[in-house]
CSV table of C-alpha atoms in Angstrom, one decimal:
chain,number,residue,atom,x,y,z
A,76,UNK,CA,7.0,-4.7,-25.4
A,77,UNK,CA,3.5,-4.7,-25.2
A,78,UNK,CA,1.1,-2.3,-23.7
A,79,UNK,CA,0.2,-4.8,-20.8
A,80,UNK,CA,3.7,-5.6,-19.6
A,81,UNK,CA,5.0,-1.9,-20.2
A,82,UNK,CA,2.4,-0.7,-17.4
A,83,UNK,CA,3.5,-3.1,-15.5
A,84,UNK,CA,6.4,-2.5,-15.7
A,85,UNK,CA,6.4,1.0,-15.2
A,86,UNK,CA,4.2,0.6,-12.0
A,87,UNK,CA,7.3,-1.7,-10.9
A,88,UNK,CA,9.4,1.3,-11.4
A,89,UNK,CA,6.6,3.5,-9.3
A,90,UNK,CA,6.9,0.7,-6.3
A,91,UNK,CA,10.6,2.0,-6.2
A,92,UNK,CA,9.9,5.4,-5.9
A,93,UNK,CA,13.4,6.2,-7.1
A,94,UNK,CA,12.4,8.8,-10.0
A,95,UNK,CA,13.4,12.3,-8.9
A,96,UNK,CA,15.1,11.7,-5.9
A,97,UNK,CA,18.2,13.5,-4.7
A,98,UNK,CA,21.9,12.2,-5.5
A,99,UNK,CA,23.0,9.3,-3.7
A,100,UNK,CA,26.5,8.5,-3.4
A,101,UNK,CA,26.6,4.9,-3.7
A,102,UNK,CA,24.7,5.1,-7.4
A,103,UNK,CA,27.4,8.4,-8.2
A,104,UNK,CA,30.7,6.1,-7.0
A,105,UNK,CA,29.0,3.1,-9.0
A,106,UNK,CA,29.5,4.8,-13.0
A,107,UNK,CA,32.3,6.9,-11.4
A,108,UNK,CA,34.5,3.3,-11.4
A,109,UNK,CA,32.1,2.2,-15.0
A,110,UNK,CA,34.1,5.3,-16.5
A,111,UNK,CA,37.4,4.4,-15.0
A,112,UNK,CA,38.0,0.4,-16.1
A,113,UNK,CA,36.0,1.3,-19.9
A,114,UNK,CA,37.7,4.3,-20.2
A,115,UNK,CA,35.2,5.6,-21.2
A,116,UNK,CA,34.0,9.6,-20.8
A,117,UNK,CA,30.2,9.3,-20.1
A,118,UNK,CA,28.4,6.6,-17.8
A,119,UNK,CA,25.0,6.5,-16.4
A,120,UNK,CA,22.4,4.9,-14.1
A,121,UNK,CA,19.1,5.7,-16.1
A,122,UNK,CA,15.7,4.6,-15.1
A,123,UNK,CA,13.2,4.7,-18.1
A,124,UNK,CA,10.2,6.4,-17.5
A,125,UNK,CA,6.7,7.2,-19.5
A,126,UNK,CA,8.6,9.9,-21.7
A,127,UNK,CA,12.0,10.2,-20.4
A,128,UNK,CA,14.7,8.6,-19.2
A,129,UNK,CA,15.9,10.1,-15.7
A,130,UNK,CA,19.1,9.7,-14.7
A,131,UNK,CA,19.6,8.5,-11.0
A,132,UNK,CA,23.6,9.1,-11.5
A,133,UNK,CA,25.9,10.4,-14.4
A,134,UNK,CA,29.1,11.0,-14.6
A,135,UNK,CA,30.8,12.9,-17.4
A,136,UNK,CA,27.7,14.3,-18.2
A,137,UNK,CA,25.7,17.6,-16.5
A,138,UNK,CA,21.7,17.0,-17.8
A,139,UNK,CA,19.3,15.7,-15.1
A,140,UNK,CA,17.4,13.9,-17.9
A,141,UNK,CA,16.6,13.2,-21.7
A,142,UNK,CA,13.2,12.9,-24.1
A,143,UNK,CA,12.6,8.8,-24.4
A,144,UNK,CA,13.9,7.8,-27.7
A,145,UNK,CA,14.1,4.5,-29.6
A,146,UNK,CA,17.2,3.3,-30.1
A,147,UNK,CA,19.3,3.9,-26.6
A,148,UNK,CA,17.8,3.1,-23.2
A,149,UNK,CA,14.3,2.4,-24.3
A,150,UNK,CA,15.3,0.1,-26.9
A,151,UNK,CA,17.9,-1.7,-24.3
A,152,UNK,CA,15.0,-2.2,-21.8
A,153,UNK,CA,13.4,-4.0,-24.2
A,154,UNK,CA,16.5,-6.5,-24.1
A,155,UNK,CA,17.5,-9.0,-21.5
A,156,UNK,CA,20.8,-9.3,-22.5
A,157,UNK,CA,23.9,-7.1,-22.9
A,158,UNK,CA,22.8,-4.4,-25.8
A,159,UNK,CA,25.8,-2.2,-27.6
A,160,UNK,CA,25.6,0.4,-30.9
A,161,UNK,CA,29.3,0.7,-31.6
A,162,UNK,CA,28.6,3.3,-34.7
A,163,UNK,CA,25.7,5.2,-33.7
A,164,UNK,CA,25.7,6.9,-37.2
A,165,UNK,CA,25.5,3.5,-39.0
A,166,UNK,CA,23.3,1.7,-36.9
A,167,UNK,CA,19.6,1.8,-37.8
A,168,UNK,CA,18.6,1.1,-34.3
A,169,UNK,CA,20.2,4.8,-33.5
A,170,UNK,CA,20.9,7.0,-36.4
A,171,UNK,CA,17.8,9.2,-36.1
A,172,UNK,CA,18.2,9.5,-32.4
A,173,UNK,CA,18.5,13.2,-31.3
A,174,UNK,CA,21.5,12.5,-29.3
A,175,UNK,CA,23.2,11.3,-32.7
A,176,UNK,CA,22.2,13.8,-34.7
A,177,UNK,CA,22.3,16.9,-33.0
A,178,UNK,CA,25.5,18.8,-31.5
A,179,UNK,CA,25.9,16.0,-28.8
A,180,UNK,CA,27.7,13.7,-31.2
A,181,UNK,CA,27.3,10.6,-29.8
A,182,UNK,CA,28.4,7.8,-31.7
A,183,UNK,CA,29.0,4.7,-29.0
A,184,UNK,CA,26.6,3.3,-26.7
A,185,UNK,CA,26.7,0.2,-24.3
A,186,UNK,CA,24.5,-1.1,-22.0
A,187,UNK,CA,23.0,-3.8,-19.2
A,188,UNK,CA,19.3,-3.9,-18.3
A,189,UNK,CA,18.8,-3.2,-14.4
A,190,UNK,CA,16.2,-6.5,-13.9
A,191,UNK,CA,14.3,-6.5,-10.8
A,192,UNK,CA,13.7,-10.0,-9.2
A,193,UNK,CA,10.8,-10.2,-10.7
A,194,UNK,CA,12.2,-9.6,-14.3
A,195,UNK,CA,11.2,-6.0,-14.6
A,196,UNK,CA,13.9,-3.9,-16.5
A,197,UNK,CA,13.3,-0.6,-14.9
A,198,UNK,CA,16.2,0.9,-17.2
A,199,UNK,CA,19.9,0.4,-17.6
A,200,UNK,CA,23.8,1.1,-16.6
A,201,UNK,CA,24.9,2.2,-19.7
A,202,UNK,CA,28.3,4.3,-20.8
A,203,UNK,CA,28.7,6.9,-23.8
A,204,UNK,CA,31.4,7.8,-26.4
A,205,UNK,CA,31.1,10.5,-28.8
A,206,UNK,CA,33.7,8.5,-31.2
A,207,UNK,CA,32.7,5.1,-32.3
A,208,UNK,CA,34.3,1.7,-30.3
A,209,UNK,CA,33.9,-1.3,-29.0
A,210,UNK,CA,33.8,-3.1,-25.6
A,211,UNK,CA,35.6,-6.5,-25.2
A,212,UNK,CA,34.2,-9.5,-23.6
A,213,UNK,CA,35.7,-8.4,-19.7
A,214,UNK,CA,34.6,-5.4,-20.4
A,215,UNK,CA,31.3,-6.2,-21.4
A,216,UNK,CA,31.3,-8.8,-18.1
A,217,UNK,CA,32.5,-5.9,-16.0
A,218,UNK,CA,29.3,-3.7,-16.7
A,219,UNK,CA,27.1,-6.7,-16.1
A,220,UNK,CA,28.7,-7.1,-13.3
A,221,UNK,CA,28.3,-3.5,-11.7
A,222,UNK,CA,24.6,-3.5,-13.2
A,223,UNK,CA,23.9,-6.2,-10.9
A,224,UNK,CA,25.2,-4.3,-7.7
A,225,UNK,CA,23.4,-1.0,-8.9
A,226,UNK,CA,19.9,-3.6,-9.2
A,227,UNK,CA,21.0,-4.7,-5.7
A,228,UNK,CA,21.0,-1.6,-4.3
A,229,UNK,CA,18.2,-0.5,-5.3
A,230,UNK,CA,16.0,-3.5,-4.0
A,231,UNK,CA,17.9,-3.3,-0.5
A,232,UNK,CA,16.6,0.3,-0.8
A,233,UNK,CA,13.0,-0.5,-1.5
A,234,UNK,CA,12.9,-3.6,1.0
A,235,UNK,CA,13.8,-1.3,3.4
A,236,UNK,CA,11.3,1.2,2.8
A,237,UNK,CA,8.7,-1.5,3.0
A,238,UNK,CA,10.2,-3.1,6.3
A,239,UNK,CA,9.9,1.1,7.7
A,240,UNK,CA,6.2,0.9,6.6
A,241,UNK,CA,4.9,-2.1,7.7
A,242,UNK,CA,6.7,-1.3,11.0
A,243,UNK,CA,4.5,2.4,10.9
A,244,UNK,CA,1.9,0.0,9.3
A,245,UNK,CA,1.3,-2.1,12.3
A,246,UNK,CA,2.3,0.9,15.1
A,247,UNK,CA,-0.9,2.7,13.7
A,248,UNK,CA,-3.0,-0.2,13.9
A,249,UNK,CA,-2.1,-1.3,17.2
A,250,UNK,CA,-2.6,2.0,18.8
A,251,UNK,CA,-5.7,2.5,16.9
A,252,UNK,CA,-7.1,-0.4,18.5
A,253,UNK,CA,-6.1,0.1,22.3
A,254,UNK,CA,-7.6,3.7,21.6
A,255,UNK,CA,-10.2,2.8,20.7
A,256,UNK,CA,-11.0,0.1,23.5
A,257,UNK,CA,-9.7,2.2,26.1
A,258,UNK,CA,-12.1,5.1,24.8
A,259,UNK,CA,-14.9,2.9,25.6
A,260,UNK,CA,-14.7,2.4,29.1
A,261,UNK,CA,-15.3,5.7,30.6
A,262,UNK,CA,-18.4,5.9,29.0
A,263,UNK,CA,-19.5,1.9,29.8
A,264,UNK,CA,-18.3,3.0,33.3
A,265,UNK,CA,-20.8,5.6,33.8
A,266,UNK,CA,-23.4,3.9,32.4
A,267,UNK,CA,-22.9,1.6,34.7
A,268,UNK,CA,-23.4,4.6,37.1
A,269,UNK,CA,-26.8,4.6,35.9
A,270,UNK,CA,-28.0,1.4,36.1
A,271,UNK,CA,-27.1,1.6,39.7
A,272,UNK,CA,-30.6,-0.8,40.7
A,273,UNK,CA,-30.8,-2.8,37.6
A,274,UNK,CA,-28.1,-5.8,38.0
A,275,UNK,CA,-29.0,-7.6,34.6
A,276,UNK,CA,-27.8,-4.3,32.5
A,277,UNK,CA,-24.8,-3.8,35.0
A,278,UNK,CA,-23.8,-7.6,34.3
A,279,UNK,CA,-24.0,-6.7,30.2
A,280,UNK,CA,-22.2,-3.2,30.7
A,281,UNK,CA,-19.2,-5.5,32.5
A,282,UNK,CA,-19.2,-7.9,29.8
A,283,UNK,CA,-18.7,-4.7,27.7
A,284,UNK,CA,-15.7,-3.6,29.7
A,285,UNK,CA,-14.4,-6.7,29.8
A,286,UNK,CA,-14.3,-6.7,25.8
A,287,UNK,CA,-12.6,-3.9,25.6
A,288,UNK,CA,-10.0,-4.6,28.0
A,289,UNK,CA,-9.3,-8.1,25.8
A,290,UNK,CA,-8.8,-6.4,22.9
A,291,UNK,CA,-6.7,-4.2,24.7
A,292,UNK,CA,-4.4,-6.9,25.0
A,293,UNK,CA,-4.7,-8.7,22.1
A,294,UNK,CA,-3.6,-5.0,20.5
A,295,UNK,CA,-0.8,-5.4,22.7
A,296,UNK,CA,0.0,-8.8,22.1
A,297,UNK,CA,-0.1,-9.1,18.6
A,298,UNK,CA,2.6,-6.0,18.6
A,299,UNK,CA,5.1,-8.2,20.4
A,300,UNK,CA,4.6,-11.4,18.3
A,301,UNK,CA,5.1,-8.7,15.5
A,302,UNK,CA,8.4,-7.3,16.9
A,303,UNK,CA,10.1,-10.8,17.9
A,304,UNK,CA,10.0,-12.0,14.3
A,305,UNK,CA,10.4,-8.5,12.5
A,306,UNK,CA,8.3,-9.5,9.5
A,307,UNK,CA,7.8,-7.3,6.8
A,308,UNK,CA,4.8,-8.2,6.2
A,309,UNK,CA,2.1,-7.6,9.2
A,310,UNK,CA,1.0,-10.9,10.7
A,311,UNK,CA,-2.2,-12.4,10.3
A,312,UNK,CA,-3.7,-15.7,12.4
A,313,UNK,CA,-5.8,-17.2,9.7
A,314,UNK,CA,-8.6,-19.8,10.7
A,315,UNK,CA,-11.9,-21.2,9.4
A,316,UNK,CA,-14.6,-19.3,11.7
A,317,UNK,CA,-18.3,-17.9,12.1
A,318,UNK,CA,-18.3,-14.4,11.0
A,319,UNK,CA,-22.0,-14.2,11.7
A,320,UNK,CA,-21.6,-14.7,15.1
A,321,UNK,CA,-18.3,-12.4,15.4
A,322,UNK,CA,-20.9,-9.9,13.7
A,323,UNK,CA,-23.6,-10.2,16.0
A,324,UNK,CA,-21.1,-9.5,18.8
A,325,UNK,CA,-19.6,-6.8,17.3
A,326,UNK,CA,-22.7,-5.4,17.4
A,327,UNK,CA,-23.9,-6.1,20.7
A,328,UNK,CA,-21.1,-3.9,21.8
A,329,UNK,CA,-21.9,-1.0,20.0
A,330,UNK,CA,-25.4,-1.2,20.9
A,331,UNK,CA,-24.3,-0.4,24.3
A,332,UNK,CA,-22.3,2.8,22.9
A,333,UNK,CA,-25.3,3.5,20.5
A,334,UNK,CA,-27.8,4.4,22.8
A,335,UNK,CA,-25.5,6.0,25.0
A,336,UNK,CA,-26.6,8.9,21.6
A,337,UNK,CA,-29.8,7.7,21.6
A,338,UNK,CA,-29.4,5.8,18.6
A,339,UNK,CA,-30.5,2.5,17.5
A,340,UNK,CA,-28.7,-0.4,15.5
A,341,UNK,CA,-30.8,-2.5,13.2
A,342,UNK,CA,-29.4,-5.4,12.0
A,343,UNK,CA,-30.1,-8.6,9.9
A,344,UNK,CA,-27.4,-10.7,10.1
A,345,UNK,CA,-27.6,-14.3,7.8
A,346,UNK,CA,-26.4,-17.2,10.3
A,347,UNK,CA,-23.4,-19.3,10.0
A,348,UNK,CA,-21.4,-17.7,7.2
A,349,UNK,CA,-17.7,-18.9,7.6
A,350,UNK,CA,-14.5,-17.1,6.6
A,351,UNK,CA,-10.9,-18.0,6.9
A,352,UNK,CA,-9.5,-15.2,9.0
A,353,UNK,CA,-7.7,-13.2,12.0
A,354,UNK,CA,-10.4,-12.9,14.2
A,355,UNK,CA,-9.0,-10.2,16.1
A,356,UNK,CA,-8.4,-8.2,12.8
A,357,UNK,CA,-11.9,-9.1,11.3
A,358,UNK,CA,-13.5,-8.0,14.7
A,359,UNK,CA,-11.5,-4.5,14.4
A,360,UNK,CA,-12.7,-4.2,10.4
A,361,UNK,CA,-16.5,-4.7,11.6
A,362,UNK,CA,-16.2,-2.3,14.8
A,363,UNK,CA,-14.3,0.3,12.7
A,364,UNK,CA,-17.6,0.9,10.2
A,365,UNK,CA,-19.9,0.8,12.9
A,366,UNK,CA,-17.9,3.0,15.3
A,367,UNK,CA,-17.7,5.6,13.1
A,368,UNK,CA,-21.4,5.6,12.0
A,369,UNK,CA,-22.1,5.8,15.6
A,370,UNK,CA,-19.6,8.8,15.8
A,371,UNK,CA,-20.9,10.7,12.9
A,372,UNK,CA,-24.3,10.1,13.2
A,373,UNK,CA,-26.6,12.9,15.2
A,374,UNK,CA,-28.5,11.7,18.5
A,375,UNK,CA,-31.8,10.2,18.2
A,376,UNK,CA,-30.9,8.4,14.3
A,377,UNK,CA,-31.1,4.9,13.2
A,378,UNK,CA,-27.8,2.6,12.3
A,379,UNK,CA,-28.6,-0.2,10.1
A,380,UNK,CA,-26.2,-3.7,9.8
A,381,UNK,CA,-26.7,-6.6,6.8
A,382,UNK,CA,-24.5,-9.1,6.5
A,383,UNK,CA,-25.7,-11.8,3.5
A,384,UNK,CA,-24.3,-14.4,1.5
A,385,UNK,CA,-24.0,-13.5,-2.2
A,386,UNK,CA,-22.3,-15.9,-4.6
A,387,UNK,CA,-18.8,-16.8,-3.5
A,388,UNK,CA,-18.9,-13.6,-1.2
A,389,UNK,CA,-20.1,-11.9,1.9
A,390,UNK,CA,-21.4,-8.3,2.2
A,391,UNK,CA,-21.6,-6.6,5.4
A,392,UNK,CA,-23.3,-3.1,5.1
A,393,UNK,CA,-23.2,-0.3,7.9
A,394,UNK,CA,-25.6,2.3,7.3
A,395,UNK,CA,-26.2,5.5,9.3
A,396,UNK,CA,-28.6,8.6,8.9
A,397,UNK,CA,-25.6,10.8,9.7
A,398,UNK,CA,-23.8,13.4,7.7
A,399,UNK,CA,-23.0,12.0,4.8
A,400,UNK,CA,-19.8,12.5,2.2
A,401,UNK,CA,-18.8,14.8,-0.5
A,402,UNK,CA,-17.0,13.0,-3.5
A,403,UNK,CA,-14.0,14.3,-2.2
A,404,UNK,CA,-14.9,12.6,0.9
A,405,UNK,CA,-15.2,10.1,-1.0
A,406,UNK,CA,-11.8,9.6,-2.8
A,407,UNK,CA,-9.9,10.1,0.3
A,408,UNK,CA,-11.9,8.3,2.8
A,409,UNK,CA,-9.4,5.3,2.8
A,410,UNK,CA,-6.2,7.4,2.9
A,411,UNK,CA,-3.9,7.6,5.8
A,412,UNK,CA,-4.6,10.4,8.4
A,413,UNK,CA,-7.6,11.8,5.6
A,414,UNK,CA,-9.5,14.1,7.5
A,415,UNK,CA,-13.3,14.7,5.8
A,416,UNK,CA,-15.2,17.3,6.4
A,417,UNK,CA,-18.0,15.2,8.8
A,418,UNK,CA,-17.2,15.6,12.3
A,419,UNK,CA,-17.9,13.7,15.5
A,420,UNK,CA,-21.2,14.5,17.1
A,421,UNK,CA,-20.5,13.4,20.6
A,422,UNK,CA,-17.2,15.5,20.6
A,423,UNK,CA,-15.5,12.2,20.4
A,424,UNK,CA,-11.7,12.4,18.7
A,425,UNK,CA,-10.9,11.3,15.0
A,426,UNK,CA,-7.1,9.8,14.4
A,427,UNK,CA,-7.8,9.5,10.9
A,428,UNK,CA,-6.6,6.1,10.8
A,429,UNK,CA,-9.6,3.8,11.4
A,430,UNK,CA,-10.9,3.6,8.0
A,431,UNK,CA,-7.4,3.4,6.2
A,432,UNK,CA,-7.3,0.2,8.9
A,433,UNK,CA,-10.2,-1.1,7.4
A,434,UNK,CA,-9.1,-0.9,4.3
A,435,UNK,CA,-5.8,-3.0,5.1
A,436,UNK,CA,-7.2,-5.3,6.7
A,437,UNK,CA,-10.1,-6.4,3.8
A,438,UNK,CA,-7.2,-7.0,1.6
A,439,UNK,CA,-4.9,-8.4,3.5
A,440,UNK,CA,-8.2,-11.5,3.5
A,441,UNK,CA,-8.8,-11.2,0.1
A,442,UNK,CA,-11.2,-8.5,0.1
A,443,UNK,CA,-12.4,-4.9,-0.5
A,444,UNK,CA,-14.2,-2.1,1.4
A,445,UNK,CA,-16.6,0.8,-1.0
A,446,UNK,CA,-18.6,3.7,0.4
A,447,UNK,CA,-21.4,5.6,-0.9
A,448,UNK,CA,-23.4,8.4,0.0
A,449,UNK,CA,-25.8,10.7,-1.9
A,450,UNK,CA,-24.1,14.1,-0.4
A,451,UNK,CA,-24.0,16.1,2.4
A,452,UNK,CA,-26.4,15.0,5.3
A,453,UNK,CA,-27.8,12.2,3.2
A,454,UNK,CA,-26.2,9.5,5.0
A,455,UNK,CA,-23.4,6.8,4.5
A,456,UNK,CA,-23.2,3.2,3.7
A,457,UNK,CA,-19.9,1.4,4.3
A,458,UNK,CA,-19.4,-2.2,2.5
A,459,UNK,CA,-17.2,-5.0,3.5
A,460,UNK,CA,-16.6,-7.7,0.7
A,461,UNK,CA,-15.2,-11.1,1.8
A,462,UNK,CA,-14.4,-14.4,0.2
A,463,UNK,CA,-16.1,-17.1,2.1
A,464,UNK,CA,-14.6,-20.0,3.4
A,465,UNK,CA,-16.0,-22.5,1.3
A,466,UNK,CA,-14.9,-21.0,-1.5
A,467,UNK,CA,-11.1,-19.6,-0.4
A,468,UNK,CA,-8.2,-21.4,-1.9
C-alpha cells in the first residue's frame, strides 16, 4: 500500500469516527454468531489504525487492542479478497508475529476486508484459533457475508451522523442569518429617528430595513425548502451572476451600520465580475466579514473592501483598524462556536457562528476564506477566494 493511499485511507477511517467508541451491541452480536457457525473460539471486528489495530467488538477474547503487525489484520487490509493463515507457525506471512510467538499461541487466522463504498478497507472481521485449521468454502462465504452487514452498519452509522450535522449545519446558519437581519433594524429604526427632516436619508434607511426583512425571509425560506426534501447535503441555488454588484450592495448596507460607530468603509470594487452561485448564501459570506469588522473595530476607524480579478479567481478583502488576532485567534477563527479574545465594541453579541458560516459557504462554491493580522490591535484582513464564472466547470 502506498504512502498516498494509506493516508487516505486512514482519513476514511477518521470520517467514521468509530475508533474508541463504546460497545455497541449490534457489532458484539455480529462475531458472537462468526464464533458460533465457525466454531471457532476468537472472532473480531478490528479497525486498523496508524499503530494498532482497535477492536470495535471481540468475542472470546478480553484485550481492547493490539500493536499493528504484518502478517494478520494489516496484511489482510492490504487484500481485497478473502485472506486466511491456516498454520500461523509455518506461514512466512505470520511466523514472527508477536501473537504467534509469544504465550498467546495463535496458530489460525481468517479474515474479510470491511471495504467502504468507496473501496477503503478500514480493517477486517476476522476469527482466531490457537490450533491450526481450515475454513471451507460456506464457511469462508459465511464470513463474507457477515463482513458485508458489519461494513453496512457502519456506513448507515456515519450517514446518519452526517444527515444530524447538516441538519445542525443548516439550523445554525439559518438562525444566524435572521439574527443577524433582525439585529439590524432597531438600530436603522432609530436612525431613522434622526433624520426626522431629511426624507432622501429616511428613503435609504427604509430601503435598509426592507433588506433586512428579505433576507429574513429568505433565511426562513430556504429552511423549509431544506426540510421538505431532507437532503443531506445543505442546498445551494447556483446561477451565473454579478458579484460586483452584490458586493457593492452589501456594502451599501453596512455603510449605513458603519457610521452609526463613526466609521467609514472604503472600497474598490472591479465591475462586472461573474460567479456561478447562491446569491442569498454569497450575500451572507460578504456581509459576515464586513459585519464583524464593523463589530470589532473601535469608533471613529476606517474599514477598507477590494474585490479584483486575479487569474481564474476573485479576491474580496475586508480590512479593519480594529483589534486584531493572536495566532491562536488565528487557528480557531473558523471553528464552530470559537470564541477569540476580540470583543464587540458597540456591546453588540457574538454567536460564534458567523465566521465558521463563512467558511461553509466558500467551499461549498469552490472556494476558501484566510485571515491575517500582525497581533493584537494591529488590525485584521479577511479574504474570500472564488472561482469565477468563466472559468467554473
Amino acid at each position: 500500500m502506498t504512502t498516498e493511499t494509506e493516508i487516505k485511507r486512514l482519513e476514511t477511517l477518521k470520517k467514521f469516527d468509530i475508533l474508541d467508541t463504546p460497545p455497541d451491541g449490534t457489532y458484539d452480536h455480529i462475531v458472537k454468531l462468526v464464533a458460533k457457525l465457525l466454531n471457532v473460539p476468537i472472532a473480531i471486528v478490528s479497525l486498523v489504525d496508524t499503530d494498532r489495530i482497535w477492536f470495535k467488538s471481540a468475542f472470546g477474547l478480553n484485550v481492547q487492542q493490539i500493536p499493528k503487525e504484518e502478517g494478520l489484520c494489516a496484511s489482510a487490509i492490504l487484500s481485497t479478497d478473502f485472506y486466511m493463515v491456516e498454520n500461523a507457525l509455518k506461514d512466512p506471512r505470520t511466523h514472527r508475529n508477536s501473537l504467534v510467538t509469544s504465550e498467546f499461541g495463535l496458530k489460525f487466522y481468517a479474515a474479510v476486508p470491511l471495504t467502504t463504498s468507496d473501496c477503503f478497507n478500514l480493517g477486517t472481521l476476522c476469527v482466531l484459533d490457537k490450533k491450526p485449521r481450515t475454513l471451507n468454502e460456506t464457511e469462508q462465504q459465511i464470513l463474507e457475508d457477515l463482513a458485508y452487514v458489519v461494513i453496512e452498519q457502519l456506513e448507515l452509522r456515519l450517514m446518519a451522523r452526517m444527515a444530524i450535522n447538516s441538519q445542525n449545519k443548516m439550523a445554525y446558519m439559518i438562525t444566524h442569518d435572521i439574527r443577524g437581519a433582525v439585529c439590524n433594524i432597531p438600530a436603522l429604526v432609530d436612525m431613522i429617528k434622526e433624520e426626522n427632516g431629511n426624507p432622501d436619508e429616511i428613503e435609504q434607511l427604509g430601503e435598509m430595513i426592507k433588506y433586512a426583512a428579505n433576507r429574513s425571509i429568505q433565511a426562513v425560506n430556504s429552511f423549509l425548502t431544506y426540510a421538505k426534501n431532507l437532503s443531506v447535503n445543505i442546498i445551494y441555488r447556483f446561477e451565473p451572476f454579478n458579484f460586483s454588484e452584490l458586493t457593492n450592495r452589501v456594502i451599501s448596507t453596512n455603510k449605513v451600520l458603519a457610521s452609526n460607530k463613526q466609521q467609514k468603509i472604503e472600497s474598490s470594487v472591479q465591475p462586472n465580475i461573474l460567479v456561478n452561485g447562491d446569491k442569498i448564501r454569497l450575500s451572507e459570506l460578504i456581509d459576515n466579514f464586513l459585519s464583524n469588522a464593523i463589530k470589532y473595530s473601535p469608533r471613529g476607524k476606517n474599514i477598507t473592501v477590494v474585490l479584483e480579478k486575479k487569474g481564474e479567481k476573485l479576491i474580496l478583502e475586508v480590512k479593519d483598524e480594529g483589534q486584531g488576532m493572536t495566532i491562536e485567534d488565528m487557528n480557531n477563527a473558523f471553528k464552530r462556536f470559537s470564541k477569540l479574545s476580540a470583543t464587540p465594541t458597540g456591546n453588540e453579541e457574538s454567536t460564534g457562528l458567523g465566521l465558521w458560516i463563512a467558511k461553509e459557504i466558500a467551499e461549498s462554491h469552490g472556494g476558501n476564506v484566510k485571515v491575517k493580522s500582525e497581533g493584537k490591535d494591529k488590525g485584521t484582513v479577511f479574504t474570500i477566494e472564488l472561482p469565477i464564472f468563466e472559468n467554473r466547470k
